[in-house]
Amino acid sequence: MTASHPAPAHVLSRVAPSFLAADVGGTHVRVARVQASGDDAHPVQVLDYRKYRNADHAGLSAILADFLAEGPRPSHCVVATAGYAREDGTVITANVPWPLSARQIEADVGLQRVHIVNDFEAVAYAAAQVDASGVLHLCGPETAPRGPTLVVGPGTGLGAALWIPTANGPVVLATEAGQPTLAASTELEMAIVRHMQRDRAHVSIEHALSGPGLMNLYRAICALQGQAPALASPDGVTAAAMTGTDPLARQALDVFCGLLGSTIGDMALFYGAHGGVYLAGGILPQIREYLRTSTFVERYLQKGPMGEALARIPVKVVEHGQLGVIGAASWYLLHADA
């Protein structure tokens, strides 16, 4: 992903008003002041960018107010967040720590207009702008014919969206792909699902494929082995697995990678994503090399005769911290005046 563009900011500022773009996750909020770049390949110019910890603030309004305390004060804002954005500007979400309401944010912060969009719908708009330097290639050809492109990310939950090119510009299908039932393939995975079913009737995909999901896998494996969990966070499990200091953490991360490959293969078939698959954000940048040598690719291709079709789809990890805000800003530039 490229965040700088040919036109200088002092020239752009005379022709393109700036606006705010925010990416609200379960742990962090990323905020940027942005404007249109005039470059069709990379339409967003990032002018100022900051990252906030959710736990340090009472809500998104407080974060935006802090960001706006100095410098220019745009009148419009677009917020990308996990969950389902209702037409009234509120959001149904299980992964954000405070309620979100576009109208309330407008009143609190003094903004003229706030738009709220699903986070992976936004990321899908940004994925179409990712440069080769911003990705890790996992499998499939380097490039594919222009077509539906799937963006998936295991973070606080599991987000997914489909970018669809059309003659009138791209259309993005937002999904709740983390909510369907998790499909297990191995004896260990089936045992893990049975263990998870003790606490819930519905074991969703994101109960395994997310940061909290990795912890669920680790705790389930510990329980199946009759051992008390020694690790208390996804980062701890990831670090212990990669250094080999905890065999159960390594087993949990192995299961995570296998389930991720199997699930991504399912999604690519569901959505006809022959234009490519981007795995975005969450814990994936931390485990990029581990993922490459795991069973991810084997399980992704393990779809009977359809494995041949999946082998023709590029699968890549996106490694750009500003992907969410650039995606939100890209959505705004396409939709704000619609």
PDB file of N, CA and C in Angstrom, residues 23 33 42 47 63 66 72 86 129-130 140-142 146 151 175 183-184 215 223 247 286 309 318 333:
ATOM      1  N   ASP A  23     -10.555   4.054  11.791  1.00  0.00           N
ATOM      2  CA  ASP A  23     -10.730   2.597  11.766  1.00  0.00           C
ATOM      3  C   ASP A  23     -10.835   2.142  13.217  1.00  0.00           C
ATOM      4  N   ARG A  33      -6.306  12.316   9.170  1.00  0.00           N
ATOM      5  CA  ARG A  33      -6.852  13.407   8.364  1.00  0.00           C
ATOM      6  C   ARG A  33      -6.372  13.156   6.946  1.00  0.00           C
ATOM      7  N   HIS A  42      -4.099   5.364  -6.422  1.00  0.00           N
ATOM      8  CA  HIS A  42      -4.026   5.508  -4.955  1.00  0.00           C
ATOM      9  C   HIS A  42      -4.758   6.793  -4.588  1.00  0.00           C
ATOM     10  N   LEU A  47      -2.651  12.828   5.459  1.00  0.00           N
ATOM     11  CA  LEU A  47      -1.992  14.059   5.903  1.00  0.00           C
ATOM     12  C   LEU A  47      -1.507  13.980   7.342  1.00  0.00           C
ATOM     13  N   ILE A  63     -11.804  10.265  21.450  1.00  0.00           N
ATOM     14  CA  ILE A  63     -10.620  10.061  20.608  1.00  0.00           C
ATOM     15  C   ILE A  63     -10.590  11.073  19.471  1.00  0.00           C
ATOM     16  N   ASP A  66      -9.693  14.500  20.733  1.00  0.00           N
ATOM     17  CA  ASP A  66      -8.268  14.621  20.988  1.00  0.00           C
ATOM     18  C   ASP A  66      -7.502  14.826  19.681  1.00  0.00           C
ATOM     19  N   PRO A  72      -5.972  21.623  11.480  1.00  0.00           N
ATOM     20  CA  PRO A  72      -7.231  21.877  10.759  1.00  0.00           C
ATOM     21  C   PRO A  72      -8.370  21.026  11.309  1.00  0.00           C
ATOM     22  N   ARG A  86     -26.418   0.241  10.990  1.00  0.00           N
ATOM     23  CA  ARG A  86     -27.832   0.468  10.678  1.00  0.00           C
ATOM     24  C   ARG A  86     -27.996   1.777   9.911  1.00  0.00           C
ATOM     25  N   GLN A 129      -5.865  -1.260  -3.855  1.00  0.00           N
ATOM     26  CA  GLN A 129      -4.778  -0.312  -4.070  1.00  0.00           C
ATOM     27  C   GLN A 129      -3.439  -0.810  -3.525  1.00  0.00           C
ATOM     28  N   VAL A 130      -3.387  -2.055  -3.057  1.00  0.00           N
ATOM     29  CA  VAL A 130      -2.173  -2.561  -2.427  1.00  0.00           C
ATOM     30  C   VAL A 130      -1.094  -2.801  -3.471  1.00  0.00           C
ATOM     31  N   GLY A 140      -0.679 -19.717  -5.090  1.00  0.00           N
ATOM     32  CA  GLY A 140      -1.337 -19.309  -6.316  1.00  0.00           C
ATOM     33  C   GLY A 140      -0.414 -18.471  -7.176  1.00  0.00           C
ATOM     34  N   PRO A 141      -0.881 -18.045  -8.340  1.00  0.00           N
ATOM     35  CA  PRO A 141      -0.067 -17.201  -9.222  1.00  0.00           C
ATOM     36  C   PRO A 141       0.163 -15.826  -8.604  1.00  0.00           C
ATOM     37  N   GLU A 142       1.143 -15.104  -9.136  1.00  0.00           N
ATOM     38  CA  GLU A 142       1.409 -13.752  -8.637  1.00  0.00           C
ATOM     39  C   GLU A 142       0.246 -12.812  -8.934  1.00  0.00           C
ATOM     40  N   ARG A 146      -8.672  -9.727 -13.498  1.00  0.00           N
ATOM     41  CA  ARG A 146      -9.491  -8.837 -12.679  1.00  0.00           C
ATOM     42  C   ARG A 146     -10.831  -9.509 -12.398  1.00  0.00           C
ATOM     43  N   VAL A 151     -11.342 -10.170   0.843  1.00  0.00           N
ATOM     44  CA  VAL A 151     -10.480  -9.648   1.903  1.00  0.00           C
ATOM     45  C   VAL A 151     -10.974 -10.208   3.227  1.00  0.00           C
ATOM     46  N   THR A 175     -19.836  -8.658   4.594  1.00  0.00           N
ATOM     47  CA  THR A 175     -20.354  -9.935   5.079  1.00  0.00           C
ATOM     48  C   THR A 175     -20.194 -10.036   6.594  1.00  0.00           C
ATOM     49  N   ALA A 183     -16.364 -25.257  10.766  1.00  0.00           N
ATOM     50  CA  ALA A 183     -16.290 -26.612  10.216  1.00  0.00           C
ATOM     51  C   ALA A 183     -14.958 -27.247  10.587  1.00  0.00           C
ATOM     52  N   ALA A 184     -14.992 -28.344  11.325  1.00  0.00           N
ATOM     53  CA  ALA A 184     -13.782 -29.059  11.731  1.00  0.00           C
ATOM     54  C   ALA A 184     -13.509 -30.196  10.763  1.00  0.00           C
ATOM     55  N   MET A 215      -7.030 -17.878  21.648  1.00  0.00           N
ATOM     56  CA  MET A 215      -7.060 -18.222  23.080  1.00  0.00           C
ATOM     57  C   MET A 215      -8.035 -19.362  23.340  1.00  0.00           C
ATOM     58  N   ALA A 223      -7.230 -28.061  28.096  1.00  0.00           N
ATOM     59  CA  ALA A 223      -8.238 -28.868  28.793  1.00  0.00           C
ATOM     60  C   ALA A 223      -8.217 -30.313  28.309  1.00  0.00           C
ATOM     61  N   PRO A 247       4.645 -26.281  24.010  1.00  0.00           N
ATOM     62  CA  PRO A 247       4.132 -27.198  22.980  1.00  0.00           C
ATOM     63  C   PRO A 247       2.636 -27.054  22.735  1.00  0.00           C
ATOM     64  N   GLN A 286       2.251 -10.858  12.482  1.00  0.00           N
ATOM     65  CA  GLN A 286       3.148 -11.448  13.477  1.00  0.00           C
ATOM     66  C   GLN A 286       3.531 -12.883  13.119  1.00  0.00           C
ATOM     67  N   ALA A 309      -9.078 -25.383  -8.991  1.00  0.00           N
ATOM     68  CA  ALA A 309      -9.558 -24.012  -9.193  1.00  0.00           C
ATOM     69  C   ALA A 309      -8.936 -23.071  -8.173  1.00  0.00           C
ATOM     70  N   VAL A 318      -1.745  -9.000   3.552  1.00  0.00           N
ATOM     71  CA  VAL A 318      -1.573  -7.551   3.444  1.00  0.00           C
ATOM     72  C   VAL A 318      -0.924  -7.047   4.720  1.00  0.00           C
ATOM     73  N   LEU A 333     -14.874   8.627  -0.557  1.00  0.00           N
ATOM     74  CA  LEU A 333     -14.713   9.318  -1.827  1.00  0.00           C
ATOM     75  C   LEU A 333     -15.661   8.780  -2.895  1.00  0.00           C
TER      76      LEU A 333
END
